Structure formats: C-alpha cells, structure tokens
Amino acid sequence: VIRSRRGRCVASPTENAAGVRAVGDVFASPNAEQMYEVTRRIHGGRGVLYIYGNYGGDVMNFDMATEMAGMDDIEVRTVLVRDDVASAPPAEAARRRGVAGMVFAFKIAGAKADLGGSLDEVEAVTIMHEGDGDLDTVRGDPRFPRPAA
C-alpha cells in the first residue's frame, strides 16, 4: 500500500504490500516519480490498484504514474474515491472529493489483497458507489442492497 500523509494509497495484491509508502509533503501528493518507483517495486507481475481522493494534485500525479507504469507493461487500475457529498451537489458528483470513505476503501482493498485476491478481485470489492452519497463497498453483494431508484 502506498500512502501519503493525506491518506492516498495504492493497494497491490502482493505479499507485504501494506508496508510500502510514498510520502508527499504536508497537504501534497507524492510526486509521480515516487509513486511510479514504488509501483514498479511492488507490482510482482500482478498489477497495482491505486486508490485516492478526487484532488487535483492526486489525479495528476497518479495519472502520470499510471502512464509511466504502462510504459513498463505494469497494469494499474484506479478507484477514485468521491464520497464527500458536501463538496459538490448531486448534479456535479464527479467534482466530489474523497474523505472518510477512503479509509474503508483502503481497509477493504488491503484485506482482499492479504487474502491473495487477484487485481480484478481487489478492484471489484473496492469500488465505491458514487453520486448519491451512499458507500457501497462491495458491488453486487446482497448484504449491501442498493436502494430503489
């Protein structure tokens, strides 16, 4: 898991991934080179899942790190957390930031990775439902029914 001081992380379904960190300055994302270097070291041929909030610097740096990893044929997937319903109205849900919901995303991704989940499995259980303020951490799980539209 790559975490910065504001909580952004990368979960990789490889052993001991939770001990890896790329730390940015206070209130700043780790730079793309830092994230790429950690991604390169932990991918283990199985890919990496980036989980981070919808903040300008995070989006830019994680996207750049994804492109850099792609040049080395490292598969990277992203879960962009946008659970902060106070940061934008429903009509502009794509602008919402990620806050407390990221904690659940990190925990869920890390647990599935620790159980040996594939990149597909780790990504699937980490996807957050966006747009209505609900946090559906497991897509399609009958224990977490979605409200009727």
Coordinates of C-alpha atoms in Angstrom, one line a residue:
V1 CA 0.0 0.0 0.0
I2 CA 1.3 3.4 -0.9
R3 CA 0.0 6.1 1.4
S4 CA 0.7 9.8 1.6
R5 CA 0.1 11.9 4.6
R6 CA -3.4 12.8 3.4
G7 CA -4.3 9.2 3.0
R8 CA -3.9 8.3 -0.7
C9 CA -2.8 4.8 -1.2
V10 CA -2.0 2.1 -3.7
A11 CA -3.0 -1.4 -2.9
S12 CA -1.3 -4.3 -4.6
P13 CA -2.3 -7.9 -4.4
T14 CA 1.2 -9.0 -3.5
E15 CA 2.7 -10.1 -0.2
N16 CA 3.8 -7.4 2.2
A17 CA 2.4 -4.6 0.1
A18 CA 0.9 -2.9 3.1
G19 CA 4.4 -1.9 4.3
V20 CA 5.3 0.3 1.3
R21 CA 4.8 4.1 1.5
A22 CA 5.4 7.1 -0.8
V23 CA 5.0 10.2 1.3
G24 CA 4.4 13.6 -0.1
D25 CA 4.8 16.9 1.7
V26 CA 2.1 18.0 4.1
F27 CA -1.1 18.6 2.1
A28 CA 0.7 17.5 -1.1
S29 CA 0.5 14.3 -3.1
P30 CA 3.6 12.2 -3.5
N31 CA 5.0 13.1 -6.9
A32 CA 4.5 10.8 -9.9
E33 CA 8.1 9.6 -9.9
Q34 CA 7.8 8.4 -6.3
M35 CA 4.5 6.6 -7.0
Y36 CA 5.9 5.0 -10.1
E37 CA 9.0 3.8 -8.3
V38 CA 7.0 2.2 -5.6
T39 CA 4.6 0.7 -8.1
R40 CA 7.5 -0.7 -10.1
R41 CA 8.9 -2.4 -6.9
I42 CA 5.6 -3.9 -5.6
H43 CA 3.7 -5.0 -8.7
G44 CA 5.1 -8.5 -8.7
G45 CA 3.7 -9.1 -12.2
R46 CA 0.1 -9.0 -10.9
G47 CA -0.7 -5.3 -11.3
V48 CA -1.5 -2.5 -8.8
L49 CA -4.6 -0.8 -7.7
Y50 CA -4.4 3.0 -7.0
I51 CA -7.0 4.3 -4.5
Y52 CA -7.1 8.1 -3.9
G53 CA -9.4 11.0 -3.5
N54 CA -10.5 13.4 -6.2
Y55 CA -8.0 16.2 -5.6
G56 CA -6.2 17.9 -8.5
G57 CA -2.6 17.0 -7.5
D58 CA -3.5 13.4 -6.7
V59 CA -5.3 12.9 -10.0
M60 CA -2.5 14.5 -12.0
N61 CA 0.3 12.6 -10.2
F62 CA -1.4 9.2 -10.1
D63 CA -2.4 9.5 -13.8
M64 CA 1.2 10.3 -14.6
A65 CA 2.5 7.4 -12.5
T66 CA -0.1 5.1 -14.3
E67 CA 1.3 6.2 -17.7
M68 CA 4.9 5.6 -16.6
A69 CA 4.0 2.2 -15.3
G70 CA 2.2 1.4 -18.6
M71 CA 5.4 2.1 -20.5
D72 CA 6.9 -0.8 -18.4
D73 CA 3.9 -3.0 -19.1
I74 CA 2.7 -2.8 -15.4
E75 CA -1.0 -3.0 -15.2
V76 CA -2.5 -0.2 -13.0
R77 CA -6.2 0.3 -12.1
T78 CA -7.7 3.2 -10.3
V79 CA -10.5 3.6 -7.8
L80 CA -11.2 7.3 -7.5
V81 CA -13.0 8.0 -4.2
R82 CA -15.6 10.7 -4.3
D83 CA -17.7 10.2 -1.2
D84 CA -17.7 13.8 0.1
V85 CA -21.3 14.8 -0.5
A86 CA -20.7 18.2 1.0
S87 CA -18.1 19.2 -1.7
A88 CA -20.5 19.2 -4.7
P89 CA -24.2 18.9 -5.3
P90 CA -25.6 15.6 -6.9
A91 CA -25.6 17.2 -10.4
E92 CA -21.9 17.7 -10.1
A93 CA -21.0 14.5 -8.3
A94 CA -17.9 14.0 -10.5
R95 CA -16.3 17.0 -8.7
R96 CA -16.7 15.5 -5.2
R97 CA -13.6 14.9 -3.2
G98 CA -12.7 11.7 -1.3
V99 CA -12.6 11.9 2.5
A100 CA -13.7 9.3 5.1
G101 CA -14.8 6.7 2.5
M102 CA -11.1 6.3 1.6
V103 CA -10.5 4.6 5.0
F104 CA -13.0 1.9 4.1
A105 CA -11.6 1.5 0.6
F106 CA -8.0 1.1 2.0
K107 CA -9.1 -1.5 4.6
I108 CA -11.2 -3.5 2.1
A109 CA -8.6 -3.5 -0.6
G110 CA -5.8 -4.4 1.9
A111 CA -7.9 -7.3 3.3
K112 CA -8.7 -8.7 -0.1
A113 CA -5.1 -8.4 -1.2
D114 CA -3.9 -10.1 2.1
L115 CA -6.3 -13.0 1.3
G116 CA -4.5 -13.4 -2.1
G117 CA -7.1 -11.7 -4.2
S118 CA -6.3 -11.0 -7.9
L119 CA -6.2 -7.5 -9.1
D120 CA -9.7 -8.0 -10.6
E121 CA -11.0 -9.2 -7.2
V122 CA -9.3 -6.4 -5.2
E123 CA -10.6 -3.8 -7.6
A124 CA -14.2 -5.3 -7.5
V125 CA -14.5 -5.2 -3.7
T126 CA -13.1 -1.7 -3.5
I127 CA -15.3 0.1 -6.0
M128 CA -17.3 2.8 -4.3
H129 CA -20.8 3.8 -5.5
E130 CA -20.7 7.5 -6.5
G131 CA -23.4 10.1 -6.9
D132 CA -25.9 9.5 -4.2
G133 CA -23.8 9.7 -1.1
D134 CA -24.1 6.0 -0.3
L135 CA -21.0 3.9 0.2
D136 CA -21.5 0.6 -1.4
T137 CA -18.1 -1.1 -0.9
V138 CA -19.0 -4.4 -2.4
R139 CA -20.7 -4.3 -5.8
G140 CA -23.4 -6.9 -6.1
D141 CA -23.1 -8.2 -2.6
P142 CA -26.7 -9.0 -1.3
R143 CA -25.7 -8.0 2.2
F144 CA -25.4 -4.4 0.9
P145 CA -28.6 -3.9 -1.1
R146 CA -28.8 -0.7 -3.2
P147 CA -31.8 1.5 -2.5
A148 CA -34.5 1.5 -5.2
A149 CA -34.1 4.4 -7.6

